[in-house]
Every structure is written in C-alpha cells, then in structure tokens.
mmCIF file of C-alpha atoms and ligand atoms in Angstrom:
data_model
loop_
_atom_site.group_PDB
_atom_site.id
_atom_site.type_symbol
_atom_site.label_atom_id
_atom_site.label_comp_id
_atom_site.label_asym_id
_atom_site.label_seq_id
_atom_site.Cartn_x
_atom_site.Cartn_y
_atom_site.Cartn_z
ATOM 1 C CA MET A 13 -3.282 -44.641 -52.919
ATOM 2 C CA LYS A 14 -4.711 -40.861 -53.161
ATOM 3 C CA PRO A 15 -2.192 -38.395 -51.398
ATOM 4 C CA HIS A 16 -4.887 -36.804 -49.219
ATOM 5 C CA TYR A 17 -5.347 -40.356 -47.747
ATOM 6 C CA LEU A 18 -2.447 -39.448 -45.579
ATOM 7 C CA TYR A 19 -4.195 -37.165 -43.012
ATOM 8 C CA TYR A 20 -7.575 -36.651 -41.402
ATOM 9 C CA SER A 21 -8.801 -33.536 -43.386
ATOM 10 C CA PHE A 22 -11.416 -31.428 -41.526
ATOM 11 C CA ASP A 23 -13.653 -31.936 -44.798
ATOM 12 C CA ALA A 24 -13.270 -35.597 -43.748
ATOM 13 C CA TRP A 25 -14.058 -34.993 -40.315
ATOM 14 C CA LEU A 26 -17.273 -33.056 -41.026
ATOM 15 C CA LYS A 27 -18.396 -35.659 -43.296
ATOM 16 C CA ASN A 28 -17.530 -38.402 -40.849
ATOM 17 C CA ARG A 29 -19.684 -36.606 -38.220
ATOM 18 C CA HIS A 30 -22.687 -35.452 -40.432
ATOM 19 C CA GLY A 31 -22.651 -38.507 -42.854
ATOM 20 C CA ALA A 32 -22.664 -35.862 -45.772
ATOM 21 C CA LYS A 33 -20.755 -33.115 -47.213
ATOM 22 C CA VAL A 34 -20.655 -29.924 -44.890
ATOM 23 C CA GLN A 35 -19.575 -26.715 -46.572
ATOM 24 C CA LYS A 36 -18.017 -23.995 -44.278
ATOM 25 C CA ILE A 37 -18.989 -20.256 -44.786
ATOM 26 C CA SER A 38 -16.643 -17.622 -43.458
ATOM 27 C CA LEU A 39 -18.764 -14.901 -41.755
ATOM 28 C CA ASP A 40 -17.010 -11.502 -40.614
ATOM 29 C CA GLY A 41 -18.425 -10.136 -37.507
ATOM 30 C CA ARG A 42 -16.013 -7.586 -36.541
ATOM 31 C CA PHE A 43 -15.765 -8.312 -32.925
ATOM 32 C CA GLY A 44 -12.537 -6.263 -32.532
ATOM 33 C CA CYS A 45 -9.570 -7.625 -30.625
ATOM 34 C CA PRO A 46 -8.051 -6.449 -27.137
ATOM 35 C CA ASN A 47 -4.619 -6.661 -28.577
ATOM 36 C CA ARG A 48 -5.461 -3.689 -31.190
ATOM 37 C CA ASP A 49 -7.797 -1.437 -29.526
ATOM 38 C CA GLY A 50 -5.432 -0.815 -26.456
ATOM 39 C CA THR A 51 -7.094 -3.017 -23.880
ATOM 40 C CA ILE A 52 -3.936 -5.053 -23.912
ATOM 41 C CA GLN A 53 -1.932 -2.806 -26.064
ATOM 42 C CA HIS A 54 -2.359 -0.878 -29.554
ATOM 43 C CA GLY A 55 -1.159 -2.304 -33.008
ATOM 44 C CA GLY A 56 -1.473 -6.027 -32.284
ATOM 45 C CA CYS A 57 0.483 -8.792 -33.225
ATOM 46 C CA THR A 58 3.577 -7.956 -35.205
ATOM 47 C CA PHE A 59 2.073 -9.933 -38.117
ATOM 48 C CA CYS A 60 -1.566 -8.698 -37.887
ATOM 49 C CA ASN A 61 -3.148 -7.446 -41.023
ATOM 50 C CA ALA A 62 -6.759 -6.832 -39.635
ATOM 51 C CA ASP A 63 -7.758 -5.213 -42.861
ATOM 52 C CA GLY A 64 -6.943 -8.487 -44.723
ATOM 53 C CA SER A 65 -8.693 -11.024 -42.514
ATOM 54 C CA GLY A 66 -12.185 -11.884 -43.268
ATOM 55 C CA SER A 67 -14.492 -12.077 -46.264
ATOM 56 C CA GLY A 68 -14.695 -8.004 -46.320
ATOM 57 C CA LEU A 69 -18.634 -8.574 -46.631
ATOM 58 C CA MET A 70 -18.933 -6.731 -43.208
ATOM 59 C CA GLN A 71 -17.203 -3.842 -44.647
ATOM 60 C CA LYS A 72 -19.633 -3.684 -47.326
ATOM 61 C CA GLY A 73 -22.276 -3.291 -44.750
ATOM 62 C CA LEU A 74 -23.819 -6.920 -44.766
ATOM 63 C CA SER A 75 -24.846 -8.510 -41.385
ATOM 64 C CA ILE A 76 -24.014 -11.847 -40.427
ATOM 65 C CA THR A 77 -27.506 -13.189 -41.853
ATOM 66 C CA GLU A 78 -26.944 -11.292 -44.899
ATOM 67 C CA GLN A 79 -23.334 -12.732 -45.424
ATOM 68 C CA TRP A 80 -24.787 -16.067 -44.877
ATOM 69 C CA GLN A 81 -27.388 -15.819 -47.519
ATOM 70 C CA TYR A 82 -25.007 -14.295 -50.166
ATOM 71 C CA TRP A 83 -23.140 -17.399 -49.755
ATOM 72 C CA LEU A 84 -25.928 -19.640 -49.934
ATOM 73 C CA ASP A 85 -27.040 -17.965 -53.115
ATOM 74 C CA LYS A 86 -23.447 -18.149 -54.508
ATOM 75 C CA PHE A 87 -23.128 -21.835 -53.928
ATOM 76 C CA ALA A 88 -26.805 -22.787 -55.017
ATOM 77 C CA LYS A 89 -25.404 -21.568 -58.619
ATOM 78 C CA SER A 90 -22.283 -23.793 -58.281
ATOM 79 C CA ASP A 91 -22.187 -27.205 -60.087
ATOM 80 C CA ARG A 92 -19.979 -28.474 -57.110
ATOM 81 C CA LEU A 93 -21.896 -27.232 -54.481
ATOM 82 C CA LYS A 94 -25.752 -26.727 -55.459
ATOM 83 C CA ASN A 95 -26.720 -30.287 -53.898
ATOM 84 C CA THR A 96 -24.952 -29.398 -50.542
ATOM 85 C CA LYS A 97 -27.627 -29.474 -47.810
ATOM 86 C CA ASN A 98 -25.313 -28.597 -44.782
ATOM 87 C CA PHE A 99 -23.537 -25.638 -43.681
ATOM 88 C CA LEU A 100 -20.892 -24.660 -41.145
ATOM 89 C CA ALA A 101 -20.898 -20.997 -39.945
ATOM 90 C CA TYR A 102 -17.270 -19.910 -39.426
ATOM 91 C CA MET A 103 -16.557 -16.993 -37.436
ATOM 92 C CA GLN A 104 -13.391 -16.222 -38.584
ATOM 93 C CA SER A 105 -11.735 -12.871 -38.235
ATOM 94 C CA TYR A 106 -10.869 -11.040 -35.351
ATOM 95 C CA SER A 107 -11.732 -12.435 -31.713
ATOM 96 C CA ASN A 108 -15.282 -13.486 -31.671
ATOM 97 C CA THR A 109 -15.654 -13.834 -28.197
ATOM 98 C CA TYR A 110 -14.266 -10.639 -27.161
ATOM 99 C CA GLY A 111 -16.552 -8.120 -25.270
ATOM 100 C CA SER A 112 -19.492 -8.868 -23.147
ATOM 101 C CA LEU A 113 -21.544 -12.130 -22.870
ATOM 102 C CA GLU A 114 -24.339 -9.946 -24.120
ATOM 103 C CA LYS A 115 -22.648 -9.460 -27.106
ATOM 104 C CA LEU A 116 -22.001 -13.100 -27.685
ATOM 105 C CA LYS A 117 -25.344 -13.905 -26.961
ATOM 106 C CA ASN A 118 -26.524 -11.674 -29.890
ATOM 107 C CA LEU A 119 -24.266 -13.777 -32.068
ATOM 108 C CA THR A 120 -25.388 -17.135 -30.707
ATOM 109 C CA ASP A 121 -29.220 -15.971 -31.477
ATOM 110 C CA THR A 122 -28.070 -15.169 -35.086
ATOM 111 C CA LEU A 123 -26.470 -18.412 -35.497
ATOM 112 C CA GLN A 124 -29.429 -20.355 -34.711
ATOM 113 C CA ASN A 125 -31.475 -18.873 -37.304
ATOM 114 C CA LEU A 126 -29.369 -19.386 -40.329
ATOM 115 C CA GLU A 127 -30.874 -21.386 -42.698
ATOM 116 C CA LYS A 128 -29.010 -24.954 -43.289
ATOM 117 C CA CYS A 129 -26.604 -24.302 -40.518
ATOM 118 C CA VAL A 130 -25.403 -27.448 -38.984
ATOM 119 C CA GLY A 131 -22.669 -26.067 -36.381
ATOM 120 C CA PHE A 132 -20.404 -23.474 -36.029
ATOM 121 C CA SER A 133 -16.533 -22.811 -35.502
ATOM 122 C CA VAL A 134 -15.674 -19.587 -33.580
ATOM 123 C CA GLY A 135 -12.054 -18.172 -33.831
ATOM 124 C CA THR A 136 -11.083 -16.176 -30.914
ATOM 125 C CA ARG A 137 -7.785 -15.458 -28.421
ATOM 126 C CA PRO A 138 -7.279 -17.625 -25.704
ATOM 127 C CA ASP A 139 -7.425 -14.728 -23.206
ATOM 128 C CA CYS A 140 -10.987 -13.794 -24.696
ATOM 129 C CA VAL A 141 -13.018 -16.857 -23.070
ATOM 130 C CA ASP A 142 -14.584 -17.694 -19.548
ATOM 131 C CA GLU A 143 -16.709 -19.986 -18.203
ATOM 132 C CA GLU A 144 -19.970 -18.274 -18.964
ATOM 133 C CA LYS A 145 -18.990 -17.742 -22.719
ATOM 134 C CA LEU A 146 -18.034 -21.024 -23.249
ATOM 135 C CA ARG A 147 -21.111 -22.417 -21.514
ATOM 136 C CA LEU A 148 -23.185 -20.511 -23.840
ATOM 137 C CA LEU A 149 -21.294 -21.767 -26.926
ATOM 138 C CA ALA A 150 -21.662 -25.363 -25.648
ATOM 139 C CA SER A 151 -25.479 -24.851 -25.165
ATOM 140 C CA LEU A 152 -26.375 -24.365 -28.599
ATOM 141 C CA PRO A 153 -28.407 -26.715 -30.286
ATOM 142 C CA PHE A 154 -26.013 -28.009 -33.051
ATOM 143 C CA GLN A 155 -24.416 -31.120 -33.999
ATOM 144 C CA THR A 156 -21.025 -29.699 -34.347
ATOM 145 C CA LYS A 157 -19.720 -26.879 -32.099
ATOM 146 C CA TRP A 158 -15.863 -25.833 -32.291
ATOM 147 C CA ILE A 159 -13.884 -23.064 -31.034
ATOM 148 C CA GLU A 160 -10.595 -22.236 -32.241
ATOM 149 C CA PHE A 161 -7.838 -20.701 -30.378
ATOM 150 C CA GLY A 162 -4.804 -18.557 -31.984
ATOM 151 C CA VAL A 163 -2.074 -20.339 -29.914
ATOM 152 C CA GLN A 164 0.625 -19.654 -32.832
ATOM 153 C CA SER A 165 3.496 -20.792 -30.614
ATOM 154 C CA MET A 166 3.760 -22.502 -26.734
ATOM 155 C CA HIS A 167 7.078 -20.594 -26.422
ATOM 156 C CA ASP A 168 6.898 -17.408 -24.112
ATOM 157 C CA ARG A 169 9.859 -15.953 -25.753
ATOM 158 C CA THR A 170 8.378 -16.218 -29.413
ATOM 159 C CA LEU A 171 4.887 -14.728 -28.155
ATOM 160 C CA GLU A 172 6.549 -11.979 -26.475
ATOM 161 C CA ARG A 173 8.490 -11.108 -29.586
ATOM 162 C CA ILE A 174 5.506 -11.094 -31.779
ATOM 163 C CA ARG A 175 3.505 -9.170 -29.371
ATOM 164 C CA ARG A 176 0.762 -11.603 -28.778
ATOM 165 C CA GLY A 177 -0.155 -10.331 -25.525
ATOM 166 C CA HIS A 178 -0.944 -13.631 -23.847
ATOM 167 C CA SER A 179 1.116 -16.564 -22.364
ATOM 168 C CA ALA A 180 1.436 -20.014 -23.557
ATOM 169 C CA GLU A 181 -0.144 -21.100 -20.187
ATOM 170 C CA CYS A 182 -3.078 -18.891 -21.294
ATOM 171 C CA SER A 183 -3.590 -20.955 -24.231
ATOM 172 C CA LYS A 184 -3.119 -24.316 -22.234
ATOM 173 C CA GLN A 185 -5.972 -23.173 -19.722
ATOM 174 C CA ALA A 186 -8.081 -21.983 -22.535
ATOM 175 C CA VAL A 187 -7.936 -25.044 -24.270
ATOM 176 C CA LEU A 188 -8.642 -27.163 -20.917
ATOM 177 C CA LEU A 189 -11.890 -25.080 -20.247
ATOM 178 C CA ALA A 190 -13.389 -25.219 -23.620
ATOM 179 C CA HIS A 191 -12.761 -28.831 -23.464
ATOM 180 C CA LYS A 192 -14.405 -29.278 -20.135
ATOM 181 C CA HIS A 193 -17.686 -27.725 -21.533
ATOM 182 C CA GLY A 194 -17.777 -30.198 -24.501
ATOM 183 C CA LEU A 195 -16.616 -27.845 -27.297
ATOM 184 C CA ASN A 196 -14.436 -29.325 -29.952
ATOM 185 C CA VAL A 197 -11.148 -27.219 -29.877
ATOM 186 C CA CYS A 198 -8.892 -26.430 -32.545
ATOM 187 C CA VAL A 199 -5.503 -24.646 -32.192
ATOM 188 C CA HIS A 200 -3.782 -22.682 -34.773
ATOM 189 C CA LEU A 201 -0.117 -22.823 -35.169
ATOM 190 C CA MET A 202 2.504 -20.674 -37.188
ATOM 191 C CA ALA A 203 5.597 -22.162 -38.532
ATOM 192 C CA GLY A 204 8.469 -19.687 -39.162
ATOM 193 C CA LEU A 205 7.941 -17.350 -36.287
ATOM 194 C CA PRO A 206 10.799 -14.864 -35.602
ATOM 195 C CA GLY A 207 13.305 -16.398 -33.634
ATOM 196 C CA GLU A 208 12.073 -19.922 -33.951
ATOM 197 C CA ASN A 209 13.671 -22.685 -35.819
ATOM 198 C CA SER A 210 12.281 -26.317 -36.613
ATOM 199 C CA ALA A 211 12.713 -27.963 -33.455
ATOM 200 C CA ASP A 212 10.724 -24.934 -31.643
ATOM 201 C CA PHE A 213 7.892 -25.394 -33.897
ATOM 202 C CA LEU A 214 7.749 -29.211 -33.490
ATOM 203 C CA ASN A 215 7.969 -28.828 -29.882
ATOM 204 C CA THR A 216 4.843 -26.561 -29.845
ATOM 205 C CA VAL A 217 3.135 -29.102 -31.900
ATOM 206 C CA GLN A 218 3.791 -32.089 -29.592
ATOM 207 C CA GLU A 219 3.051 -29.818 -26.689
ATOM 208 C CA VAL A 220 -0.327 -28.907 -28.048
ATOM 209 C CA CYS A 221 -0.956 -32.521 -28.882
ATOM 210 C CA ARG A 222 -0.696 -33.522 -25.139
ATOM 211 C CA LEU A 223 -3.790 -31.348 -24.416
ATOM 212 C CA PRO A 224 -7.314 -32.248 -25.336
ATOM 213 C CA ILE A 225 -7.483 -30.986 -28.852
ATOM 214 C CA ASP A 226 -9.593 -32.208 -31.774
ATOM 215 C CA GLY A 227 -8.154 -30.113 -34.596
ATOM 216 C CA VAL A 228 -4.998 -28.173 -35.579
ATOM 217 C CA LYS A 229 -4.851 -25.462 -38.262
ATOM 218 C CA LEU A 230 -1.098 -25.251 -39.488
ATOM 219 C CA HIS A 231 0.090 -22.268 -41.469
ATOM 220 C CA GLY A 232 3.297 -20.284 -42.170
ATOM 221 C CA LEU A 233 4.006 -16.893 -41.176
ATOM 222 C CA TYR A 234 3.549 -14.301 -43.925
ATOM 223 C CA VAL A 235 4.585 -10.782 -44.177
ATOM 224 C CA CYS A 236 1.661 -8.450 -44.843
ATOM 225 C CA LYS A 237 1.385 -4.493 -45.738
ATOM 226 C CA ASN A 238 1.315 -2.082 -42.878
ATOM 227 C CA THR A 239 2.661 -4.378 -40.143
ATOM 228 C CA LYS A 240 5.341 -4.478 -37.717
ATOM 229 C CA LEU A 241 6.860 -7.480 -39.668
ATOM 230 C CA GLU A 242 6.762 -5.724 -42.707
ATOM 231 C CA GLU A 243 9.655 -3.319 -41.052
ATOM 232 C CA GLU A 244 11.498 -6.248 -39.736
ATOM 233 C CA TYR A 245 11.421 -8.047 -43.012
ATOM 234 C CA LYS A 246 12.539 -4.833 -45.009
ATOM 235 C CA ASN A 247 15.492 -4.350 -42.484
ATOM 236 C CA GLY A 248 16.559 -8.099 -42.876
ATOM 237 C CA THR A 249 15.674 -8.915 -38.929
ATOM 238 C CA TYR A 250 13.029 -11.039 -40.145
ATOM 239 C CA ILE A 251 13.498 -13.832 -43.085
ATOM 240 C CA PRO A 252 10.299 -15.770 -44.239
ATOM 241 C CA MET A 253 10.642 -19.347 -44.574
ATOM 242 C CA GLN A 254 11.123 -20.971 -48.121
ATOM 243 C CA GLU A 255 8.498 -23.144 -49.541
ATOM 244 C CA GLU A 256 10.541 -26.298 -49.454
ATOM 245 C CA GLU A 257 11.496 -25.568 -45.665
ATOM 246 C CA TYR A 258 7.763 -25.223 -45.071
ATOM 247 C CA VAL A 259 6.852 -28.260 -46.703
ATOM 248 C CA ASN A 260 9.518 -30.188 -45.210
ATOM 249 C CA LEU A 261 8.355 -28.886 -41.740
ATOM 250 C CA ILE A 262 4.781 -29.728 -42.132
ATOM 251 C CA CYS A 263 5.687 -33.457 -43.276
ATOM 252 C CA ASP A 264 7.829 -33.677 -39.918
ATOM 253 C CA ALA A 265 4.960 -32.333 -37.902
ATOM 254 C CA LEU A 266 2.040 -34.182 -39.159
ATOM 255 C CA PRO A 267 3.457 -37.683 -37.861
ATOM 256 C CA LEU A 268 3.529 -36.397 -34.656
ATOM 257 C CA ILE A 269 -0.186 -35.563 -34.801
ATOM 258 C CA PRO A 270 -2.474 -38.246 -33.145
ATOM 259 C CA SER A 271 -4.761 -39.827 -36.112
ATOM 260 C CA HIS A 272 -8.034 -38.535 -34.391
ATOM 261 C CA ILE A 273 -7.071 -34.759 -34.592
ATOM 262 C CA ALA A 274 -8.774 -33.204 -37.596
ATOM 263 C CA ILE A 275 -6.251 -31.060 -39.952
ATOM 264 C CA HIS A 276 -8.138 -27.847 -40.663
ATOM 265 C CA ARG A 277 -5.589 -26.507 -42.549
ATOM 266 C CA LEU A 278 -2.131 -27.247 -44.104
ATOM 267 C CA THR A 279 -1.254 -23.663 -45.289
ATOM 268 C CA ALA A 280 -2.849 -20.358 -44.963
ATOM 269 C CA ASP A 281 -4.967 -18.553 -47.573
ATOM 270 C CA SER A 282 -3.063 -15.918 -49.572
ATOM 271 C CA GLN A 283 -3.792 -12.323 -48.444
ATOM 272 C CA GLY A 284 -4.132 -11.183 -51.937
ATOM 273 C CA ASP A 285 -2.722 -7.644 -52.364
ATOM 274 C CA GLU A 286 -1.863 -7.504 -48.717
ATOM 275 C CA LEU A 287 0.975 -9.872 -48.779
ATOM 276 C CA ILE A 288 4.735 -8.857 -49.230
ATOM 277 C CA ALA A 289 6.428 -12.099 -48.697
ATOM 278 C CA PRO A 290 6.962 -14.934 -49.365
ATOM 279 C CA GLY A 291 5.663 -15.016 -52.793
ATOM 280 C CA TRP A 292 4.718 -18.663 -52.576
ATOM 281 C CA ALA A 293 2.191 -17.956 -49.955
ATOM 282 C CA LYS A 294 -0.234 -17.306 -52.968
ATOM 283 C CA LEU A 295 0.412 -20.932 -54.201
ATOM 284 C CA LYS A 296 -2.032 -22.620 -51.806
ATOM 285 C CA GLY A 297 -2.840 -25.609 -54.143
ATOM 286 C CA HIS A 298 0.991 -26.172 -55.071
ATOM 287 C CA VAL A 299 2.142 -26.008 -51.190
ATOM 288 C CA VAL A 300 -0.446 -28.632 -49.983
ATOM 289 C CA ARG A 301 0.287 -30.856 -53.053
ATOM 290 C CA GLY A 302 3.870 -30.589 -52.270
ATOM 291 C CA ILE A 303 3.166 -31.627 -48.747
ATOM 292 C CA GLU A 304 1.020 -34.757 -49.745
ATOM 293 C CA SER A 305 3.727 -35.736 -52.432
ATOM 294 C CA LEU A 306 6.362 -35.677 -49.801
ATOM 295 C CA LEU A 307 4.459 -37.480 -47.421
ATOM 296 C CA PHE A 308 3.797 -40.166 -49.924
ATOM 297 C CA GLN A 309 7.346 -40.237 -50.922
ATOM 298 C CA GLU A 310 8.775 -40.715 -47.602
ATOM 299 C CA GLY A 311 6.120 -43.239 -46.597
ATOM 300 C CA LYS A 312 4.892 -41.067 -43.708
ATOM 301 C CA TRP A 313 1.156 -40.267 -42.512
ATOM 302 C CA GLN A 314 -0.393 -38.188 -39.715
ATOM 303 C CA GLY A 315 0.353 -39.983 -36.427
ATOM 304 C CA CYS A 316 2.931 -42.547 -37.831
ATOM 305 C CA GLN A 317 5.347 -41.389 -34.806
ATOM 306 C CA ASN A 318 2.382 -41.302 -32.579
ATOM 307 C CA ASP A 319 -0.782 -43.419 -32.121
ATOM 308 C CA VAL A 320 -0.617 -45.206 -35.704
ATOM 309 C CA PRO A 321 2.943 -46.459 -36.356
ATOM 310 C CA SER A 322 2.399 -49.232 -38.386
ATOM 311 C CA GLU A 323 -0.919 -48.968 -40.329
ATOM 312 C CA ASN A 324 -2.029 -45.890 -42.296
ATOM 313 C CA PRO A 325 -5.921 -45.847 -40.801
ATOM 314 C CA TYR A 326 -7.022 -43.155 -43.305
ATOM 315 C CA THR A 327 -7.411 -45.349 -46.448
ATOM 316 C CA ALA A 328 -10.385 -47.347 -45.114
ATOM 317 C CA LEU A 329 -11.732 -43.944 -43.550
ATOM 318 C CA TYR A 330 -12.087 -42.070 -47.003
ATOM 319 C CA LYS A 331 -13.148 -45.020 -48.675
ATOM 320 C CA LYS A 332 -16.187 -45.206 -46.361
ATOM 321 C CA LEU A 333 -16.615 -41.475 -46.750
ATOM 322 C CA GLU A 334 -16.676 -41.584 -50.550
ATOM 323 C CA ARG A 335 -19.570 -43.912 -50.363
ATOM 324 C CA LEU A 336 -21.799 -41.479 -48.395
HETATM 325 S S1 SF4 B 414 -5.030 -11.484 -32.005
HETATM 326 FE FE1 SF4 B 414 -5.613 -11.452 -34.157
HETATM 327 S S2 SF4 B 414 -6.858 -9.666 -34.512
HETATM 328 FE FE2 SF4 B 414 -5.558 -9.599 -32.438
HETATM 329 S S3 SF4 B 414 -3.764 -8.453 -33.211
HETATM 330 FE FE3 SF4 B 414 -3.334 -10.635 -32.963
HETATM 331 S S4 SF4 B 414 -3.638 -11.002 -35.215
HETATM 332 FE FE4 SF4 B 414 -4.715 -9.262 -35.025
#
C-alpha cells in the first residue's frame, strides 16, 4: 500500500470531482487585512509575516490575469504538467473578501475570464464574509468553489494571545454561513500555538469536524522575521514544536477527521529567508513522509477513530483515480 493511501488528499478530491488532474495556481491579490491596517488593530496576528505570504508576483506589478498567464506558461514547459488542462485559482495571501462588495466583484469578474480555470479557492478571515459576498462567490459558474477560513484554534484564550482579532464563535458562524450558500469550506488549523498543548489542538480538530466543513489545512506555527512571535521566541516565552512532536500530533489528529473531508495540507510551505524557527519547517517533504510512515506503522488512517473504524476506504479510491 502506498503511504498516501491513508488520507483523502486535496489533489485526490480535485481529481475525483473533475475526473482529471487539476493544478492549483496561487494568485496574489493584495487584498489587505483588517487585523493589520488598524480596522481591528495594527500589527496583525503575532505570527503574521505578511511580506512572506503569496507568490510575490503582485509585488512585481503583475495583475491577477498576468500572474495566471505566467504560471500557465511555466507549466506548459514542465514535463509533469504540460498536459494538464484544468487549473484552480487559489487566492492565498491576505484576506481576499476584505473590503467592499464591489472589490470582490472585480475579483470574481477576473476569475471568470481566466483561461482553463475550473474553479477557485478563496482564503480569508472568518470576520470578512457576509451574506452578499458569499452569495456572489457561490453564484460563479465554476464546478469547484471553495472558501478557506483562517480559524487556527477554537480556543478564545489562544486567539486572544495570538491577537487574531476574532473569536471561535465568529469562525463557527462563518463556516455555517458559507456552507448555507453552497460553498465548500476549508478551515486552516495551527498546531503548536502559544499556550496550547496537544489536547487543545485535538480538541480544536474535533470541534471543527462537528461543523459542515469539507476540507482542513493543517500546519505548524512557524516563527518568522519581524513578527511579535520572533520576540517571544528570542526571549524564551515561545518554544516551537519539534518535528517528531508535530508528526505524532498530526497522526493523532487525522484519525479524528471524517473520511469525506479533504486534507488540503499536512504541513505549511517553508517561508524561505523569512523563517527563523523551527529549522525542520524547511523540510516539507520529510515531514509529510514522516506523517505517512507513522500512520502506516501504527495502522491508522484518516477517520479510523471517526466514521471508518474498521476499513481504510482510500485504497479503492486511489486505485480508481489512478485509472483516470
Ligand atoms: S489574518 Fe492573516 S494577514 Fe491578517 S494579520 Fe493575521 S495572519 Fe496576517
């Protein structure tokens, strides 16, 4: 059995939905954030490294359409992706529904005109959505429509400590509203948050799984340059997780997650020069392989302590997908 047959990856979800490979393209719209511009507060979350997020292409002056074309041209020269016909617009950095409805309408008009685009995934904060914005996103003529919320934790004391500027209840209401409008909902969760232990993280995982979510993005908390967290790390009040600790925790979390929920990510991408600690954050492949190997060794899979206790459902799924 291949190790990735132990959970429902987002790539598999996309292939299952579209009957063919779908490649994500990360786009940078520079939508800003109310937690940084003074609307909620200045400075943002304690870990926020806004300069390090996104592809950086917007900083080079490329519009969303130009960024899209840049990646299409790059993929057309790649042996692995040159035959890919379906692409997903991933609005990753900042809070992409922040601002007026008009601003979001400009974005959705742009998305609809992107060549070979079969869907979108729009990342945002839970406090940056309302009925009108969600209705607009849900009305787009795409087969795949995701919204991703930065939830991070379902513990208010943690959210306060990391200066998120929204509560766990706000996250819950945003998920319910987006689901009501028919969007697929992904929640981002962070392991190793200050003041949290493993039980707190697993409790957050269980809490979000009681909501109508369709995807989860799991990652560890990294210390980046020029953040409040950097100060905490340097004065010893924040100690990042060790790789082994993170791998163990994710292997405890996946069994709790129902089998229909797509795992968008098992660990975050490295922040390159912006990263201060932990060093293992640069070894994404190593971390993923560690998680897959440990799941395999321990005879666990996603959902084995939830909806699929006795039989791993992914072997049949991946075999079907490999024939596509
Ligand atoms: S919500 Fe995102 S962009 Fe805003 S301050 Fe927090 S991490 Fe930074």
